[in-house]
Coordinates of C-alpha atoms in Angstrom, one line a residue:
X1 CA -99.5 -26.4 -42.6
X2 CA -98.5 -28.5 -45.5
X3 CA -99.0 -25.8 -48.1
X4 CA -96.9 -23.3 -45.9
X5 CA -94.0 -25.8 -45.6
X6 CA -94.2 -26.3 -49.6
X7 CA -93.7 -22.5 -49.9
X8 CA -90.3 -23.0 -47.6
X9 CA -90.5 -19.6 -45.5
X10 CA -87.3 -20.7 -43.7
X11 CA -85.6 -19.7 -47.0
X12 CA -87.2 -16.5 -47.5
X13 CA -84.3 -15.3 -45.5
X14 CA -82.3 -15.0 -48.6
X15 CA -84.7 -12.2 -50.1
X16 CA -83.6 -9.8 -47.3
X17 CA -81.0 -9.0 -49.7
X18 CA -83.9 -6.6 -51.2
X19 CA -83.4 -4.1 -48.4
X20 CA -79.9 -3.5 -49.4
X21 CA -80.4 -0.9 -51.4
X22 CA -82.5 0.8 -48.4
X23 CA -79.7 0.2 -45.8
X24 CA -77.1 1.9 -48.6
X25 CA -79.5 4.5 -48.9
X26 CA -80.6 5.4 -45.5
X27 CA -79.4 8.8 -45.8
X28 CA -82.5 9.7 -48.0
X29 CA -84.9 6.9 -46.3
X30 CA -88.4 7.7 -45.7
X31 CA -91.2 5.9 -44.7
X32 CA -92.5 5.3 -48.3
X33 CA -89.3 3.7 -49.2
X34 CA -89.5 1.5 -46.5
X35 CA -93.1 0.4 -47.6
X36 CA -92.0 0.0 -50.9
X37 CA -89.0 -2.1 -50.2
X38 CA -91.1 -4.4 -48.0
X39 CA -93.6 -4.9 -50.7
X40 CA -90.7 -6.0 -53.0
X41 CA -89.6 -8.1 -50.1
X42 CA -93.0 -9.9 -49.6
X43 CA -93.3 -10.3 -53.7
X44 CA -89.9 -11.7 -54.1
X45 CA -90.8 -14.2 -51.2
X46 CA -93.8 -15.3 -52.6
X47 CA -92.3 -15.5 -56.5
X48 CA -89.4 -17.6 -54.8
X49 CA -92.0 -19.8 -53.3
X50 CA -93.4 -20.6 -56.7
X51 CA -89.9 -21.5 -57.8
X52 CA -89.7 -24.0 -54.8
X53 CA -92.6 -25.4 -55.6
X54 CA -91.6 -26.1 -59.2
X55 CA -88.4 -27.5 -58.2
X56 CA -90.2 -29.7 -55.7
X57 CA -92.3 -31.0 -58.1
X58 CA -89.5 -31.8 -60.6
X59 CA -87.3 -33.4 -58.0
X60 CA -89.8 -35.2 -55.9
X61 CA -88.7 -38.7 -56.8
X62 CA -85.2 -37.7 -56.4
X63 CA -85.9 -36.0 -53.1
X64 CA -87.4 -39.1 -51.7
X65 CA -83.8 -40.7 -51.4
X66 CA -82.3 -37.7 -49.9
X67 CA -82.0 -38.1 -45.8
X68 CA -83.6 -34.5 -45.5
X69 CA -85.5 -33.7 -48.3
X70 CA -87.6 -36.7 -48.3
X71 CA -89.7 -34.8 -45.8
X72 CA -90.8 -31.9 -48.1
X73 CA -94.3 -32.5 -48.7
X74 CA -94.4 -33.3 -52.3
X75 CA -91.6 -36.3 -51.8
X76 CA -93.7 -37.4 -48.9
X77 CA -97.2 -37.4 -50.4
X78 CA -98.5 -34.8 -48.1
X79 CA -99.8 -33.0 -51.1
X80 CA -100.6 -34.2 -54.7
X81 CA -98.2 -32.7 -57.1
X82 CA -101.1 -31.5 -59.3
X83 CA -102.7 -29.5 -56.7
X84 CA -99.1 -28.0 -56.0
X85 CA -98.8 -26.7 -59.5
X86 CA -102.2 -25.2 -59.5
X87 CA -101.3 -23.2 -56.2
X88 CA -98.2 -22.2 -57.5
X89 CA -99.4 -21.0 -60.8
X90 CA -102.1 -19.0 -59.1
X91 CA -99.7 -17.4 -56.6
X92 CA -97.3 -16.6 -59.4
X93 CA -99.8 -14.8 -61.6
X94 CA -101.0 -12.8 -58.5
X95 CA -97.6 -11.5 -57.6
X96 CA -96.6 -10.8 -61.3
X97 CA -99.5 -8.8 -61.9
X98 CA -99.2 -7.2 -58.4
X99 CA -95.4 -6.2 -59.4
X100 CA -96.4 -4.7 -62.8
X101 CA -98.5 -2.4 -61.2
X102 CA -96.2 -1.4 -58.8
X103 CA -93.3 -0.6 -60.4
X104 CA -93.1 -2.2 -64.4
X105 CA -89.0 -2.4 -64.2
X106 CA -89.5 -4.5 -61.0
X107 CA -92.1 -6.2 -62.5
X108 CA -89.4 -7.3 -65.4
X109 CA -86.9 -7.9 -62.9
X110 CA -89.3 -10.5 -60.8
X111 CA -90.4 -12.1 -64.0
X112 CA -86.7 -12.7 -65.2
X113 CA -85.9 -14.1 -61.7
X114 CA -88.8 -16.5 -61.8
X115 CA -87.9 -17.9 -65.6
X116 CA -84.2 -18.0 -64.8
X117 CA -85.1 -20.4 -61.8
X118 CA -87.4 -22.3 -64.2
X119 CA -84.7 -22.9 -66.6
X120 CA -82.5 -24.1 -63.6
X121 CA -85.1 -26.3 -62.3
X122 CA -85.8 -27.9 -65.5
X123 CA -81.8 -27.9 -67.0
X124 CA -79.2 -25.8 -66.0
X125 CA -79.0 -27.5 -62.5
X126 CA -77.4 -30.4 -64.2
X127 CA -74.9 -28.0 -65.7
X128 CA -71.8 -28.2 -64.2
X129 CA -70.6 -24.6 -62.8
X130 CA -73.5 -22.8 -64.7
X131 CA -75.5 -24.1 -62.0
X132 CA -73.8 -22.2 -59.3
X133 CA -73.6 -19.2 -61.2
X134 CA -77.5 -19.0 -61.9
X135 CA -77.7 -19.3 -58.2
X136 CA -75.5 -16.4 -57.9
X137 CA -77.5 -14.5 -60.6
X138 CA -80.6 -14.9 -58.3
X139 CA -79.3 -13.3 -55.6
X140 CA -78.1 -10.1 -57.9
X141 CA -81.4 -10.0 -59.4
X142 CA -83.0 -9.6 -55.8
X143 CA -80.6 -6.6 -55.1
X144 CA -81.1 -4.9 -58.3
X145 CA -84.8 -5.3 -57.5
X146 CA -84.6 -4.0 -54.2
X147 CA -83.0 -0.5 -55.8
X148 CA -85.7 -0.5 -58.5
X149 CA -88.7 -0.5 -56.0
X150 CA -87.1 2.7 -54.1
X151 CA -85.7 4.1 -56.9
X152 CA -81.9 3.8 -56.1
X153 CA -79.2 2.6 -58.5
X154 CA -76.7 0.2 -57.2
X155 CA -72.9 0.4 -57.7
X156 CA -71.4 -2.0 -59.8
X157 CA -69.0 -3.0 -57.2
X158 CA -71.8 -3.9 -54.8
X159 CA -73.4 -6.3 -57.5
X160 CA -70.1 -7.8 -58.0
X161 CA -69.9 -8.3 -54.0
X162 CA -73.3 -9.6 -54.2
X163 CA -72.5 -12.2 -57.1
X164 CA -69.3 -13.4 -55.5
X165 CA -70.7 -13.7 -52.1
X166 CA -73.9 -16.0 -53.5
X167 CA -71.3 -18.0 -55.3
X168 CA -69.3 -18.6 -52.3
X169 CA -72.6 -19.8 -50.5
X170 CA -73.6 -21.8 -53.4
X171 CA -70.1 -23.9 -53.6
X172 CA -70.4 -24.5 -50.0
X173 CA -73.9 -26.0 -50.4
X174 CA -72.7 -28.2 -53.2
X175 CA -69.6 -29.3 -51.2
X176 CA -71.8 -30.3 -48.3
X177 CA -74.3 -32.3 -50.5
X178 CA -71.3 -33.9 -51.9
X179 CA -69.7 -35.0 -48.6
X180 CA -73.3 -35.9 -47.5
X181 CA -74.5 -38.3 -50.5
X182 CA -70.8 -39.6 -51.2
X183 CA -71.3 -42.8 -53.2
X184 CA -75.0 -42.1 -54.1
X185 CA -74.3 -38.6 -54.9
X186 CA -75.4 -38.9 -58.9
X187 CA -78.8 -40.9 -57.5
X188 CA -80.0 -37.6 -56.0
X189 CA -78.4 -34.6 -58.1
X190 CA -76.9 -35.8 -61.4
X191 CA -74.7 -32.6 -61.7
X192 CA -72.6 -34.1 -58.3
X193 CA -71.0 -36.6 -60.6
X194 CA -69.2 -33.6 -62.3
X195 CA -67.7 -32.1 -58.9
X196 CA -65.2 -33.0 -56.3
X197 CA -64.3 -32.0 -53.0
X198 CA -60.8 -30.8 -54.1
X199 CA -62.3 -29.0 -56.9
X200 CA -65.1 -27.2 -54.8
X201 CA -62.4 -26.3 -52.2
X202 CA -60.2 -24.8 -54.9
X203 CA -63.5 -22.8 -56.1
X204 CA -64.4 -21.6 -52.7
X205 CA -61.0 -20.4 -52.0
X206 CA -61.0 -18.5 -55.3
X207 CA -64.5 -17.0 -54.3
X208 CA -63.7 -16.1 -51.0
X209 CA -60.5 -14.3 -51.9
X210 CA -62.5 -12.3 -54.6
X211 CA -65.4 -11.5 -52.2
X212 CA -63.3 -9.8 -49.7
X213 CA -61.2 -7.9 -52.3
X214 CA -64.1 -6.5 -54.2
X215 CA -66.0 -5.7 -51.0
X216 CA -62.8 -3.8 -49.8
X217 CA -62.7 -2.0 -53.0
X218 CA -66.5 -1.5 -52.7
X219 CA -65.9 0.3 -49.4
X220 CA -63.1 2.7 -50.8
X221 CA -64.9 3.7 -54.2
X222 CA -68.8 3.6 -53.5
X223 CA -68.5 7.5 -53.0
X224 CA -70.3 7.3 -49.8
X225 CA -67.3 7.3 -46.9
X226 CA -64.2 5.7 -46.4
X227 CA -65.5 4.7 -42.8
X228 CA -67.1 2.1 -44.5
X229 CA -64.0 -0.1 -44.3
X230 CA -64.5 -1.0 -40.8
X231 CA -67.5 -3.0 -41.8
X232 CA -64.8 -5.5 -43.6
X233 CA -64.1 -7.2 -40.4
X234 CA -67.8 -8.5 -40.0
X235 CA -67.5 -9.8 -43.6
X236 CA -64.3 -11.4 -42.8
X237 CA -65.7 -13.0 -39.7
X238 CA -68.8 -14.0 -41.4
X239 CA -67.4 -15.8 -44.4
X240 CA -64.6 -17.4 -42.2
X241 CA -67.2 -18.5 -39.7
X242 CA -69.2 -20.1 -42.7
X243 CA -66.1 -22.0 -43.9
X244 CA -65.5 -23.3 -40.2
X245 CA -69.0 -24.6 -40.2
X246 CA -68.6 -26.2 -43.8
X247 CA -65.3 -27.9 -42.8
X248 CA -65.2 -28.6 -39.3
X249 CA -69.0 -29.2 -38.4
X250 CA -70.2 -30.7 -41.7
X251 CA -72.9 -28.1 -42.3
X252 CA -73.7 -25.6 -45.2
X253 CA -76.4 -27.5 -47.0
X254 CA -78.8 -24.8 -46.2
X255 CA -77.2 -21.3 -45.8
X256 CA -80.7 -19.7 -44.8
X257 CA -80.8 -22.5 -41.9
X258 CA -77.5 -21.4 -41.1
X259 CA -78.3 -17.7 -40.8
X260 CA -81.0 -18.6 -38.1
X261 CA -79.5 -21.3 -36.3
X262 CA -75.7 -20.3 -35.7
X263 CA -75.7 -17.4 -33.2
X264 CA -72.4 -16.3 -34.5
X265 CA -73.5 -15.7 -38.1
X266 CA -76.7 -14.2 -36.9
X267 CA -75.0 -11.7 -34.6
X268 CA -72.6 -10.8 -37.3
X269 CA -75.4 -10.1 -39.8
X270 CA -77.0 -7.8 -37.4
X271 CA -73.9 -5.8 -36.3
X272 CA -73.1 -5.7 -39.9
X273 CA -76.2 -4.1 -40.9
X274 CA -76.2 -1.8 -37.9
X275 CA -72.6 -0.6 -38.2
X276 CA -73.5 0.2 -42.0
X277 CA -76.6 2.3 -41.2
X278 CA -74.7 3.9 -38.2
X279 CA -71.8 5.0 -40.6
X280 CA -73.7 6.4 -43.5
X281 CA -76.0 8.2 -41.1
X282 CA -73.2 9.7 -38.8
X283 CA -70.1 9.6 -41.2
X284 CA -71.2 10.0 -44.7
X285 CA -69.1 12.6 -46.5

């Protein structure tokens, strides 16, 4: 159970973005594409777990001072650091080999995702603003990987929307950490010394506006059907609900947790996926 906790399965929800290409290509989707998308999803989940293992190894001392992260297997001492690294290395090696045999370009994307996150864990997470952009880039790579495994090209507008939405979530996470740790912010995550609540609020406002505008343009220019514009209501409600949770209920440190625990956001995501699928199936050009 400790090794399963080390892999952070609750955070695998982030990798559901791999299925985005399949949803937006539902007209030509078949069982083979579904199986390939599921394979890509599993590989991204396992490789992201390798990233979490490395990150927990690097941050194990700082995590012991965090009110929530101190319970993680490495921070609590439930798993020896060396054993965690060996487990992560074997898991990564198996996943990368399978990915390259499955689809070479997908293997490249998966490897790029891992090495980008290695740089983030070792150095870039301490660089103000760049740390947020690296997090957002990881979501873009998930979306690209999802397109590669089923042989579908994603539009630039969709990738821009993905990056901006991920940036919006990352800013919210940093704001929550800043508010939670307050005076001891530098003791846990040094980069928090370079942020302020006011600065993050301004960045959040920019990211919110840019995401909504980009998604609205995507629905009109995707070349599928103009009826996709009706899904904008779900995007608006989901983002505003997330802002409400951050500013009013002091949540937002773990977006993947909110997806599973906040019924409003969970229902919104489900309805969004269903509405996109139905619109593309029955109202496509």
